[in-house]
Amino acid sequence: MAREATIDSRQEILRTAARLFQQRGYDATSMNDVAAALKLSKGGLYHHFQSKDEILFDLMDHAMDITQERVIDAVRDVSDPEDRLRMLVRRHIAVVLSERDREITVMLHENHPLPPSLRRRINARKKQYVHFLERLVADVQIARGAKGSVSSRAATFALLGMINWIYQWYRPDAGSLHEEDIVRQYTEIFFAGAFQ
Amino acid sequence: MAREATIDSRQEILRTAARLFQQRGYDATSMNDVAAALKLSKGGLYHHFQSKDEILFDLMDHAMDITQERVIDAVRDVSDPEDRLRMLVRRHIAVVLSERDREITVMLHENHPLPPSLRRRINARKKQYVHFLERLVADVQIARGAKGSVSSRAATFALLGMINWIYQWYRPDAGSLHEEDIVRQYTEIFFAGAFQ
């Protein structure tokens, strides 16, 4: 079983499963399909993952790791709140557009049923990010002396919507809007809108 | 079969199917489940819908009818572009928050595989709405003498993201942000951001 020996990490399984879920739909993809795409025996796959729920949870958890590393940790040391927020917008958009990762990170936003205990763990990580962003927006509102007609909470959800909705319309090949265009214009819209 | 005689429209089937899809997930819900929830025989259900694909397509098509009637047609006769856009924002948010319809309209944004010919028909209707909105945003940019650093296209996707993302976080019972708060603040953010 030379092939099976090369699967030394769960990462390759997760990436293949994410691709199949996007192409065929989550529920239409069976554990057998995932094993076949990896040229693994079903036993070989079950050695790594007990169920499709476990794959889905690990995918979502990995998507949150990506967000943590490439967005939150990347901006944490920027001392000026406004610069920190500008970098967060840029970094978050980069994660959404990442060719390598979008099949994984998009899973965060699809409504597939997870067992409640696993759902709660993912939701807790999502909430952590929302709160991190909300505090940052509030800091920039204070720094800019915003008069407070837009709450940090509404502004945060608006920004997350603008960015996470990109999954729905962005096609890398169609190319009317490029990453730099999106970053610049979304930053302009948000900064003019949220800090009045 | 007194019960079956009362199902005189496909609407009741669609509403029940939409509810089950939200509660259990689309793929985990079978035609049998839909029939059972309606106290219909399987034959009674198949009399109305040949397949789950057909239910999904009809749900999405009905969601676009709702958008057409309650958003597009409702604002068409407002002559001032800015007033028209303000009303569109209010109306679109109302559709997203509608207790009666959100289980149906949310289906527009979930990634369930439809046969390509049906998928194309839904996508064409979605694009029609995007273009309607984009023209309206462009009209308001002209009316306001915007200097053009934000394109009508980027602004349109930003606005659709803000509004359609509400499905992801809004919980009618949790109630930190009410409909009026969302409408007012999203309108403020967008108008300050998109028409600079």
mmCIF file of C-alpha atoms in Angstrom:
data_model
loop_
_atom_site.group_PDB
_atom_site.id
_atom_site.type_symbol
_atom_site.label_atom_id
_atom_site.label_comp_id
_atom_site.label_asym_id
_atom_site.label_seq_id
_atom_site.Cartn_x
_atom_site.Cartn_y
_atom_site.Cartn_z
ATOM 1 C CA MET A 1 0.000 0.000 0.000
ATOM 2 C CA ALA A 2 2.645 2.537 -1.052
ATOM 3 C CA ARG A 3 -0.028 5.080 -1.891
ATOM 4 C CA GLU A 4 -1.605 4.968 1.546
ATOM 5 C CA ALA A 5 1.758 5.515 3.190
ATOM 6 C CA THR A 6 2.090 8.861 1.441
ATOM 7 C CA ILE A 7 -1.025 10.231 3.107
ATOM 8 C CA ASP A 8 0.819 11.230 6.224
ATOM 9 C CA SER A 9 -1.363 14.151 7.044
ATOM 10 C CA ARG A 10 -5.069 14.703 7.176
ATOM 11 C CA GLN A 11 -4.583 17.860 5.131
ATOM 12 C CA GLU A 12 -4.612 16.138 1.760
ATOM 13 C CA ILE A 13 -7.845 14.375 2.661
ATOM 14 C CA LEU A 14 -9.411 17.645 3.754
ATOM 15 C CA ARG A 15 -8.420 19.446 0.550
ATOM 16 C CA THR A 16 -9.752 16.666 -1.650
ATOM 17 C CA ALA A 17 -12.991 16.452 0.309
ATOM 18 C CA ALA A 18 -13.441 20.247 0.112
ATOM 19 C CA ARG A 19 -13.004 20.135 -3.660
ATOM 20 C CA LEU A 20 -15.559 17.344 -4.042
ATOM 21 C CA PHE A 21 -18.028 19.119 -1.750
ATOM 22 C CA GLN A 22 -17.805 22.234 -3.930
ATOM 23 C CA GLN A 23 -18.096 20.339 -7.195
ATOM 24 C CA ARG A 24 -20.831 17.856 -6.322
ATOM 25 C CA GLY A 25 -22.418 19.265 -3.196
ATOM 26 C CA TYR A 26 -21.750 18.174 0.363
ATOM 27 C CA ASP A 27 -24.507 15.642 0.726
ATOM 28 C CA ALA A 28 -24.100 14.141 -2.715
ATOM 29 C CA THR A 29 -20.474 13.304 -1.832
ATOM 30 C CA SER A 30 -20.020 10.032 0.038
ATOM 31 C CA MET A 31 -17.077 8.776 2.085
ATOM 32 C CA ASN A 32 -16.568 6.318 -0.790
ATOM 33 C CA ASP A 33 -16.243 9.213 -3.250
ATOM 34 C CA VAL A 34 -13.624 10.866 -1.038
ATOM 35 C CA ALA A 35 -11.674 7.596 -0.711
ATOM 36 C CA ALA A 36 -11.855 6.971 -4.481
ATOM 37 C CA ALA A 37 -10.645 10.484 -5.342
ATOM 38 C CA LEU A 38 -7.640 9.915 -3.070
ATOM 39 C CA LYS A 39 -7.083 6.367 -4.376
ATOM 40 C CA LEU A 40 -7.490 5.206 -0.806
ATOM 41 C CA SER A 41 -9.337 2.139 0.376
ATOM 42 C CA LYS A 42 -12.399 2.921 2.438
ATOM 43 C CA GLY A 43 -10.520 1.503 5.437
ATOM 44 C CA GLY A 44 -7.619 3.816 4.692
ATOM 45 C CA LEU A 45 -9.925 6.823 4.807
ATOM 46 C CA TYR A 46 -11.709 5.674 7.973
ATOM 47 C CA HIS A 47 -8.311 5.345 9.617
ATOM 48 C CA HIS A 48 -8.134 9.153 9.428
ATOM 49 C CA PHE A 49 -11.778 10.194 9.666
ATOM 50 C CA GLN A 50 -14.632 8.296 11.292
ATOM 51 C CA SER A 51 -17.402 10.100 9.432
ATOM 52 C CA LYS A 52 -18.257 12.852 6.987
ATOM 53 C CA ASP A 53 -19.313 14.976 9.987
ATOM 54 C CA GLU A 54 -15.751 14.706 11.258
ATOM 55 C CA ILE A 55 -14.389 15.810 7.885
ATOM 56 C CA LEU A 56 -16.814 18.753 7.786
ATOM 57 C CA PHE A 57 -15.926 19.810 11.320
ATOM 58 C CA ASP A 58 -12.196 19.551 10.612
ATOM 59 C CA LEU A 59 -12.637 21.564 7.418
ATOM 60 C CA MET A 60 -14.464 24.341 9.265
ATOM 61 C CA ASP A 61 -11.978 24.233 12.126
ATOM 62 C CA HIS A 62 -9.103 24.439 9.646
ATOM 63 C CA ALA A 63 -10.839 27.388 7.947
ATOM 64 C CA MET A 64 -10.898 29.137 11.324
ATOM 65 C CA ASP A 65 -7.177 28.328 11.792
ATOM 66 C CA ILE A 66 -6.539 30.026 8.457
ATOM 67 C CA THR A 67 -8.527 33.078 9.601
ATOM 68 C CA GLN A 68 -6.695 33.119 12.913
ATOM 69 C CA GLU A 69 -3.232 32.913 11.372
ATOM 70 C CA ARG A 70 -3.663 34.981 8.272
ATOM 71 C CA VAL A 71 -6.025 37.653 9.524
ATOM 72 C CA ILE A 72 -6.089 37.971 13.313
ATOM 73 C CA ASP A 73 -2.478 37.084 14.143
ATOM 74 C CA ALA A 74 -1.233 39.045 11.139
ATOM 75 C CA VAL A 75 -2.776 42.311 12.299
ATOM 76 C CA ARG A 76 -2.461 41.983 16.069
ATOM 77 C CA ASP A 77 0.858 43.811 16.304
ATOM 78 C CA VAL A 78 -0.185 46.817 14.244
ATOM 79 C CA SER A 79 -0.453 49.462 16.928
ATOM 80 C CA ASP A 80 -2.634 52.067 15.230
ATOM 81 C CA PRO A 81 -6.274 50.888 15.210
ATOM 82 C CA GLU A 82 -7.043 52.396 11.812
ATOM 83 C CA ASP A 83 -3.991 50.788 10.201
ATOM 84 C CA ARG A 84 -4.920 47.530 11.937
ATOM 85 C CA LEU A 85 -8.430 47.632 10.499
ATOM 86 C CA ARG A 86 -7.189 48.498 6.999
ATOM 87 C CA MET A 87 -4.841 45.543 7.134
ATOM 88 C CA LEU A 88 -7.582 43.271 8.447
ATOM 89 C CA VAL A 89 -9.842 44.181 5.516
ATOM 90 C CA ARG A 90 -7.006 43.485 3.069
ATOM 91 C CA ARG A 91 -6.066 40.218 4.755
ATOM 92 C CA HIS A 92 -9.626 38.930 5.085
ATOM 93 C CA ILE A 93 -10.329 39.644 1.409
ATOM 94 C CA ALA A 94 -7.089 37.839 0.505
ATOM 95 C CA VAL A 95 -8.268 34.748 2.405
ATOM 96 C CA VAL A 96 -11.626 34.790 0.593
ATOM 97 C CA LEU A 97 -9.926 35.133 -2.802
ATOM 98 C CA SER A 98 -7.126 32.639 -2.109
ATOM 99 C CA GLU A 99 -7.227 30.061 -4.868
ATOM 100 C CA ARG A 100 -5.623 27.512 -2.592
ATOM 101 C CA ASP A 101 -8.023 27.972 0.316
ATOM 102 C CA ARG A 102 -11.385 29.211 -0.897
ATOM 103 C CA GLU A 103 -12.879 25.734 -1.197
ATOM 104 C CA ILE A 104 -12.032 25.242 2.463
ATOM 105 C CA THR A 105 -12.960 28.631 3.894
ATOM 106 C CA VAL A 106 -16.286 28.825 2.028
ATOM 107 C CA MET A 107 -17.441 25.816 4.075
ATOM 108 C CA LEU A 108 -17.709 28.126 7.087
ATOM 109 C CA HIS A 109 -20.696 29.796 5.516
ATOM 110 C CA GLU A 110 -22.666 26.869 4.184
ATOM 111 C CA ASN A 111 -25.565 25.523 6.097
ATOM 112 C CA HIS A 112 -24.712 21.838 6.485
ATOM 113 C CA PRO A 113 -26.000 20.185 9.616
ATOM 114 C CA LEU A 114 -23.274 19.367 12.140
ATOM 115 C CA PRO A 115 -23.911 17.570 15.426
ATOM 116 C CA PRO A 116 -24.798 20.275 18.005
ATOM 117 C CA SER A 117 -21.614 19.917 20.067
ATOM 118 C CA LEU A 118 -19.404 20.388 17.003
ATOM 119 C CA ARG A 119 -21.609 23.214 15.699
ATOM 120 C CA ARG A 120 -21.173 25.019 19.011
ATOM 121 C CA ARG A 121 -17.376 24.779 18.811
ATOM 122 C CA ILE A 122 -17.326 26.316 15.325
ATOM 123 C CA ASN A 123 -19.824 28.997 16.289
ATOM 124 C CA ALA A 124 -17.698 29.923 19.306
ATOM 125 C CA ARG A 125 -14.670 30.480 17.054
ATOM 126 C CA LYS A 126 -16.743 32.523 14.603
ATOM 127 C CA LYS A 127 -18.038 34.666 17.457
ATOM 128 C CA GLN A 128 -14.491 35.251 18.664
ATOM 129 C CA TYR A 129 -13.641 36.738 15.300
ATOM 130 C CA VAL A 130 -16.794 38.875 15.224
ATOM 131 C CA HIS A 131 -15.951 40.246 18.677
ATOM 132 C CA PHE A 132 -12.324 40.905 17.747
ATOM 133 C CA LEU A 133 -13.498 42.868 14.724
ATOM 134 C CA GLU A 134 -16.223 44.665 16.666
ATOM 135 C CA ARG A 135 -13.733 45.892 19.272
ATOM 136 C CA LEU A 136 -11.424 47.068 16.513
ATOM 137 C CA VAL A 137 -14.231 48.954 14.743
ATOM 138 C CA ALA A 138 -15.188 50.555 18.080
ATOM 139 C CA ASP A 139 -11.551 51.608 18.633
ATOM 140 C CA VAL A 140 -11.406 53.259 15.227
ATOM 141 C CA GLN A 141 -14.733 54.998 15.853
ATOM 142 C CA ILE A 142 -13.264 56.471 19.044
ATOM 143 C CA ALA A 143 -9.963 57.376 17.382
ATOM 144 C CA ARG A 144 -11.824 59.157 14.598
ATOM 145 C CA GLY A 145 -14.298 60.852 16.884
ATOM 146 C CA ALA A 146 -17.285 59.291 15.115
ATOM 147 C CA LYS A 147 -20.557 60.824 16.252
ATOM 148 C CA GLY A 148 -22.020 57.382 16.892
ATOM 149 C CA SER A 149 -24.963 57.131 14.529
ATOM 150 C CA VAL A 150 -23.605 53.783 13.305
ATOM 151 C CA SER A 151 -22.976 51.209 16.040
ATOM 152 C CA SER A 152 -19.815 49.103 15.988
ATOM 153 C CA ARG A 153 -22.036 46.031 15.880
ATOM 154 C CA ALA A 154 -24.015 47.012 12.771
ATOM 155 C CA ALA A 155 -20.821 48.211 11.089
ATOM 156 C CA THR A 156 -19.085 44.914 11.870
ATOM 157 C CA PHE A 157 -21.861 42.811 10.370
ATOM 158 C CA ALA A 158 -21.963 45.105 7.353
ATOM 159 C CA LEU A 159 -18.234 44.652 6.789
ATOM 160 C CA LEU A 160 -18.346 40.891 7.275
ATOM 161 C CA GLY A 161 -21.235 40.743 4.813
ATOM 162 C CA MET A 162 -19.420 42.777 2.180
ATOM 163 C CA ILE A 163 -16.336 40.558 2.433
ATOM 164 C CA ASN A 164 -17.838 37.118 2.941
ATOM 165 C CA TRP A 165 -20.373 37.698 0.181
ATOM 166 C CA ILE A 166 -17.493 37.834 -2.290
ATOM 167 C CA TYR A 167 -17.654 34.016 -2.370
ATOM 168 C CA GLN A 168 -21.012 34.343 -4.085
ATOM 169 C CA TRP A 169 -20.013 36.473 -7.051
ATOM 170 C CA TYR A 170 -16.251 36.422 -7.517
ATOM 171 C CA ARG A 171 -14.951 34.335 -10.429
ATOM 172 C CA PRO A 172 -11.171 34.437 -10.824
ATOM 173 C CA ASP A 173 -11.405 34.045 -14.607
ATOM 174 C CA ALA A 174 -14.182 36.562 -15.343
ATOM 175 C CA GLY A 175 -11.965 39.270 -13.937
ATOM 176 C CA SER A 176 -14.009 42.477 -13.964
ATOM 177 C CA LEU A 177 -12.931 43.273 -10.411
ATOM 178 C CA HIS A 178 -9.442 42.373 -9.243
ATOM 179 C CA GLU A 179 -8.287 41.876 -5.694
ATOM 180 C CA GLU A 180 -6.709 45.324 -5.492
ATOM 181 C CA ASP A 181 -9.903 46.968 -6.806
ATOM 182 C CA ILE A 182 -12.028 45.172 -4.267
ATOM 183 C CA VAL A 183 -9.708 45.982 -1.363
ATOM 184 C CA ARG A 184 -9.472 49.677 -2.245
ATOM 185 C CA GLN A 185 -13.170 50.224 -2.942
ATOM 186 C CA TYR A 186 -14.473 48.158 -0.030
ATOM 187 C CA THR A 187 -12.086 49.979 2.287
ATOM 188 C CA GLU A 188 -13.305 53.333 0.960
ATOM 189 C CA ILE A 189 -16.957 52.401 1.315
ATOM 190 C CA PHE A 190 -16.527 51.045 4.807
ATOM 191 C CA PHE A 191 -14.345 53.813 6.188
ATOM 192 C CA ALA A 192 -16.615 56.549 4.846
ATOM 193 C CA GLY A 193 -19.697 54.695 6.045
ATOM 194 C CA ALA A 194 -18.819 53.390 9.481
ATOM 195 C CA PHE A 195 -16.950 56.306 10.994
ATOM 196 C CA GLN A 196 -19.254 59.236 10.380
ATOM 197 C CA MET B 1 -58.156 11.054 0.529
ATOM 198 C CA ALA B 2 -59.710 14.187 2.008
ATOM 199 C CA ARG B 3 -56.323 15.472 3.096
ATOM 200 C CA GLU B 4 -54.810 15.257 -0.360
ATOM 201 C CA ALA B 5 -57.703 17.211 -1.823
ATOM 202 C CA THR B 6 -56.818 20.168 0.402
ATOM 203 C CA ILE B 7 -53.378 20.550 -1.141
ATOM 204 C CA ASP B 8 -54.664 22.596 -4.011
ATOM 205 C CA SER B 9 -51.527 24.564 -4.534
ATOM 206 C CA ARG B 10 -47.864 23.721 -4.695
ATOM 207 C CA GLN B 11 -47.201 26.537 -2.244
ATOM 208 C CA GLU B 12 -47.878 24.504 0.863
ATOM 209 C CA ILE B 13 -45.500 21.813 -0.327
ATOM 210 C CA LEU B 14 -42.808 24.386 -1.033
ATOM 211 C CA ARG B 15 -43.150 25.987 2.406
ATOM 212 C CA THR B 16 -42.987 22.655 4.181
ATOM 213 C CA ALA B 17 -40.006 21.521 2.113
ATOM 214 C CA ALA B 18 -38.200 24.805 2.803
ATOM 215 C CA ARG B 19 -38.733 24.371 6.532
ATOM 216 C CA LEU B 20 -37.388 20.811 6.487
ATOM 217 C CA PHE B 21 -34.381 21.850 4.394
ATOM 218 C CA GLN B 22 -33.502 24.508 6.965
ATOM 219 C CA GLN B 23 -34.004 22.221 9.937
ATOM 220 C CA ARG B 24 -32.352 19.038 8.679
ATOM 221 C CA GLY B 25 -30.281 20.163 5.711
ATOM 222 C CA TYR B 26 -31.230 19.884 2.070
ATOM 223 C CA ASP B 27 -29.578 16.579 1.303
ATOM 224 C CA ALA B 28 -30.598 14.899 4.525
ATOM 225 C CA THR B 29 -34.248 15.571 3.640
ATOM 226 C CA SER B 30 -35.829 12.984 1.359
ATOM 227 C CA MET B 31 -38.969 13.183 -0.758
ATOM 228 C CA ASN B 32 -40.423 10.723 1.770
ATOM 229 C CA ASP B 33 -39.720 13.177 4.591
ATOM 230 C CA VAL B 34 -41.497 15.954 2.696
ATOM 231 C CA ALA B 35 -44.493 13.711 1.988
ATOM 232 C CA ALA B 36 -44.647 12.570 5.627
ATOM 233 C CA ALA B 37 -44.515 16.128 6.989
ATOM 234 C CA LEU B 38 -47.459 17.011 4.747
ATOM 235 C CA LYS B 39 -49.306 13.776 5.594
ATOM 236 C CA LEU B 40 -49.283 13.028 1.872
ATOM 237 C CA SER B 41 -48.659 9.686 0.248
ATOM 238 C CA LYS B 42 -45.477 9.552 -1.787
ATOM 239 C CA GLY B 43 -47.661 9.336 -4.896
ATOM 240 C CA GLY B 44 -49.544 12.438 -3.785
ATOM 241 C CA LEU B 45 -46.285 14.367 -3.542
ATOM 242 C CA TYR B 46 -44.979 13.072 -6.872
ATOM 243 C CA HIS B 47 -48.214 14.242 -8.447
ATOM 244 C CA HIS B 48 -46.988 17.788 -7.738
ATOM 245 C CA PHE B 49 -43.204 17.441 -7.937
ATOM 246 C CA GLN B 50 -41.223 14.866 -9.878
ATOM 247 C CA SER B 51 -38.031 15.245 -7.877
ATOM 248 C CA LYS B 52 -36.270 17.128 -5.116
ATOM 249 C CA ASP B 53 -34.447 19.095 -7.838
ATOM 250 C CA GLU B 54 -37.811 20.320 -9.030
ATOM 251 C CA ILE B 55 -38.759 21.411 -5.507
ATOM 252 C CA LEU B 56 -35.429 23.200 -5.078
ATOM 253 C CA PHE B 57 -35.785 24.973 -8.423
ATOM 254 C CA ASP B 58 -39.354 26.020 -7.663
ATOM 255 C CA LEU B 59 -38.293 27.285 -4.242
ATOM 256 C CA MET B 60 -35.522 29.415 -5.762
ATOM 257 C CA ASP B 61 -37.800 30.611 -8.540
ATOM 258 C CA HIS B 62 -40.459 31.522 -5.976
ATOM 259 C CA ALA B 63 -37.804 33.379 -3.955
ATOM 260 C CA MET B 64 -37.013 35.404 -7.074
ATOM 261 C CA ASP B 65 -40.756 36.090 -7.552
ATOM 262 C CA ILE B 66 -40.824 37.449 -4.004
ATOM 263 C CA THR B 67 -37.816 39.685 -4.788
ATOM 264 C CA GLN B 68 -39.427 40.829 -8.014
ATOM 265 C CA GLU B 69 -42.746 41.717 -6.411
ATOM 266 C CA ARG B 70 -41.684 43.043 -3.088
ATOM 267 C CA VAL B 71 -38.462 44.798 -4.030
ATOM 268 C CA ILE B 72 -38.198 45.577 -7.742
ATOM 269 C CA ASP B 73 -41.854 46.198 -8.596
ATOM 270 C CA ALA B 74 -42.376 48.057 -5.328
ATOM 271 C CA VAL B 75 -39.711 50.653 -6.083
ATOM 272 C CA ARG B 76 -40.014 50.962 -9.852
ATOM 273 C CA ASP B 77 -42.416 53.892 -9.766
ATOM 274 C CA VAL B 78 -40.409 56.005 -7.350
ATOM 275 C CA SER B 79 -39.120 58.698 -9.666
ATOM 276 C CA ASP B 80 -36.171 60.070 -7.687
ATOM 277 C CA PRO B 81 -33.232 57.637 -7.918
ATOM 278 C CA GLU B 82 -32.043 58.300 -4.379
ATOM 279 C CA ASP B 83 -35.517 57.733 -2.914
ATOM 280 C CA ARG B 84 -35.802 54.619 -5.083
ATOM 281 C CA LEU B 85 -32.542 53.230 -3.734
ATOM 282 C CA ARG B 86 -33.462 54.017 -0.128
ATOM 283 C CA MET B 87 -36.723 52.182 -0.591
ATOM 284 C CA LEU B 88 -34.967 49.255 -2.261
ATOM 285 C CA VAL B 89 -32.618 48.875 0.714
ATOM 286 C CA ARG B 90 -35.561 48.955 3.110
ATOM 287 C CA ARG B 91 -37.595 46.498 1.026
ATOM 288 C CA HIS B 92 -34.754 44.061 0.442
ATOM 289 C CA ILE B 93 -33.929 43.976 4.158
ATOM 290 C CA ALA B 94 -37.631 43.382 4.892
ATOM 291 C CA VAL B 95 -37.621 40.351 2.583
ATOM 292 C CA VAL B 96 -34.530 38.923 4.300
ATOM 293 C CA LEU B 97 -36.068 39.410 7.742
ATOM 294 C CA SER B 98 -39.557 38.237 6.797
ATOM 295 C CA GLU B 99 -40.504 35.464 9.185
ATOM 296 C CA ARG B 100 -42.859 34.019 6.629
ATOM 297 C CA ASP B 101 -40.388 33.935 3.752
ATOM 298 C CA ARG B 102 -36.840 33.679 5.033
ATOM 299 C CA GLU B 103 -36.727 29.886 4.825
ATOM 300 C CA ILE B 104 -37.611 30.230 1.157
ATOM 301 C CA THR B 105 -35.460 33.193 0.170
ATOM 302 C CA VAL B 106 -32.355 31.903 1.951
ATOM 303 C CA MET B 107 -32.325 28.977 -0.493
ATOM 304 C CA LEU B 108 -31.159 31.406 -3.188
ATOM 305 C CA HIS B 109 -27.800 31.647 -1.476
ATOM 306 C CA GLU B 110 -27.095 28.041 -0.595
ATOM 307 C CA ASN B 111 -24.847 26.001 -2.739
ATOM 308 C CA HIS B 112 -26.975 22.969 -3.596
ATOM 309 C CA PRO B 113 -26.306 21.398 -6.957
ATOM 310 C CA LEU B 114 -29.090 21.975 -9.493
ATOM 311 C CA PRO B 115 -29.085 20.516 -13.017
ATOM 312 C CA PRO B 116 -27.193 23.023 -15.230
ATOM 313 C CA SER B 117 -30.240 24.147 -17.254
ATOM 314 C CA LEU B 118 -32.200 24.980 -14.091
ATOM 315 C CA ARG B 119 -29.156 26.592 -12.475
ATOM 316 C CA ARG B 120 -28.796 28.866 -15.500
ATOM 317 C CA ARG B 121 -32.407 30.016 -15.241
ATOM 318 C CA ILE B 122 -31.983 30.982 -11.583
ATOM 319 C CA ASN B 123 -28.652 32.664 -12.250
ATOM 320 C CA ALA B 124 -30.221 34.701 -15.061
ATOM 321 C CA ARG B 125 -32.873 36.022 -12.670
ATOM 322 C CA LYS B 126 -30.255 36.813 -10.025
ATOM 323 C CA LYS B 127 -28.182 38.694 -12.611
ATOM 324 C CA GLN B 128 -31.244 40.691 -13.640
ATOM 325 C CA TYR B 129 -31.572 41.923 -10.085
ATOM 326 C CA VAL B 130 -27.859 42.730 -9.804
ATOM 327 C CA HIS B 131 -28.062 44.762 -13.013
ATOM 328 C CA PHE B 132 -31.210 46.576 -11.911
ATOM 329 C CA LEU B 133 -29.466 47.548 -8.685
ATOM 330 C CA GLU B 134 -26.223 48.453 -10.437
ATOM 331 C CA ARG B 135 -28.018 50.850 -12.794
ATOM 332 C CA LEU B 136 -29.810 52.415 -9.861
ATOM 333 C CA VAL B 137 -26.556 52.880 -7.915
ATOM 334 C CA ALA B 138 -24.994 54.439 -11.018
ATOM 335 C CA ASP B 139 -27.968 56.824 -11.360
ATOM 336 C CA VAL B 140 -27.595 57.937 -7.748
ATOM 337 C CA GLN B 141 -23.848 58.400 -8.225
ATOM 338 C CA ILE B 142 -24.586 60.718 -11.147
ATOM 339 C CA ALA B 143 -27.365 62.549 -9.314
ATOM 340 C CA ARG B 144 -25.062 63.123 -6.354
ATOM 341 C CA GLY B 145 -22.068 64.078 -8.477
ATOM 342 C CA ALA B 146 -19.923 61.313 -6.985
ATOM 343 C CA LYS B 147 -16.280 61.670 -7.981
ATOM 344 C CA GLY B 148 -16.172 58.057 -9.130
ATOM 345 C CA SER B 149 -13.581 56.433 -6.900
ATOM 346 C CA VAL B 150 -16.096 53.690 -6.077
ATOM 347 C CA SER B 151 -17.573 51.904 -9.113
ATOM 348 C CA SER B 152 -21.278 51.127 -9.275
ATOM 349 C CA ARG B 153 -20.334 47.461 -9.630
ATOM 350 C CA ALA B 154 -18.212 47.244 -6.469
ATOM 351 C CA ALA B 155 -20.796 49.286 -4.564
ATOM 352 C CA THR B 156 -23.604 46.997 -5.733
ATOM 353 C CA PHE B 157 -21.825 43.845 -4.593
ATOM 354 C CA ALA B 158 -20.953 45.519 -1.296
ATOM 355 C CA LEU B 159 -24.615 46.394 -0.705
ATOM 356 C CA LEU B 160 -25.881 42.948 -1.684
ATOM 357 C CA GLY B 161 -23.297 41.425 0.656
ATOM 358 C CA MET B 162 -24.320 43.620 3.581
ATOM 359 C CA ILE B 163 -27.982 42.747 3.117
ATOM 360 C CA ASN B 164 -27.844 39.082 2.122
ATOM 361 C CA TRP B 165 -25.337 38.330 4.871
ATOM 362 C CA ILE B 166 -28.038 39.187 7.414
ATOM 363 C CA TYR B 167 -29.288 35.602 6.973
ATOM 364 C CA GLN B 168 -26.085 34.432 8.633
ATOM 365 C CA TRP B 169 -26.310 36.361 11.868
ATOM 366 C CA TYR B 170 -29.853 37.627 12.416
ATOM 367 C CA ARG B 171 -31.896 35.793 15.046
ATOM 368 C CA PRO B 172 -35.389 37.229 15.559
ATOM 369 C CA ASP B 173 -35.409 36.288 19.243
ATOM 370 C CA ALA B 174 -31.929 37.484 20.212
ATOM 371 C CA GLY B 175 -32.921 40.986 19.250
ATOM 372 C CA SER B 176 -29.887 43.186 19.679
ATOM 373 C CA LEU B 177 -30.489 44.785 16.281
ATOM 374 C CA HIS B 178 -34.036 45.393 15.099
ATOM 375 C CA GLU B 179 -35.195 45.832 11.553
ATOM 376 C CA GLU B 180 -35.388 49.609 11.847
ATOM 377 C CA ASP B 181 -31.851 49.784 13.282
ATOM 378 C CA ILE B 182 -30.469 47.680 10.469
ATOM 379 C CA VAL B 183 -32.264 49.658 7.758
ATOM 380 C CA ARG B 184 -31.138 53.016 9.128
ATOM 381 C CA GLN B 185 -27.521 52.083 9.795
ATOM 382 C CA TYR B 186 -26.991 50.083 6.601
ATOM 383 C CA THR B 187 -28.481 52.936 4.606
ATOM 384 C CA GLU B 188 -26.162 55.421 6.347
ATOM 385 C CA ILE B 189 -23.097 53.251 5.776
ATOM 386 C CA PHE B 190 -23.908 52.645 2.150
ATOM 387 C CA PHE B 191 -24.886 56.177 1.207
ATOM 388 C CA ALA B 192 -21.814 57.684 2.845
ATOM 389 C CA GLY B 193 -19.589 55.004 1.316
ATOM 390 C CA ALA B 194 -20.799 54.570 -2.231
ATOM 391 C CA PHE B 195 -21.438 58.150 -3.304
ATOM 392 C CA GLN B 196 -18.238 59.935 -2.347
#
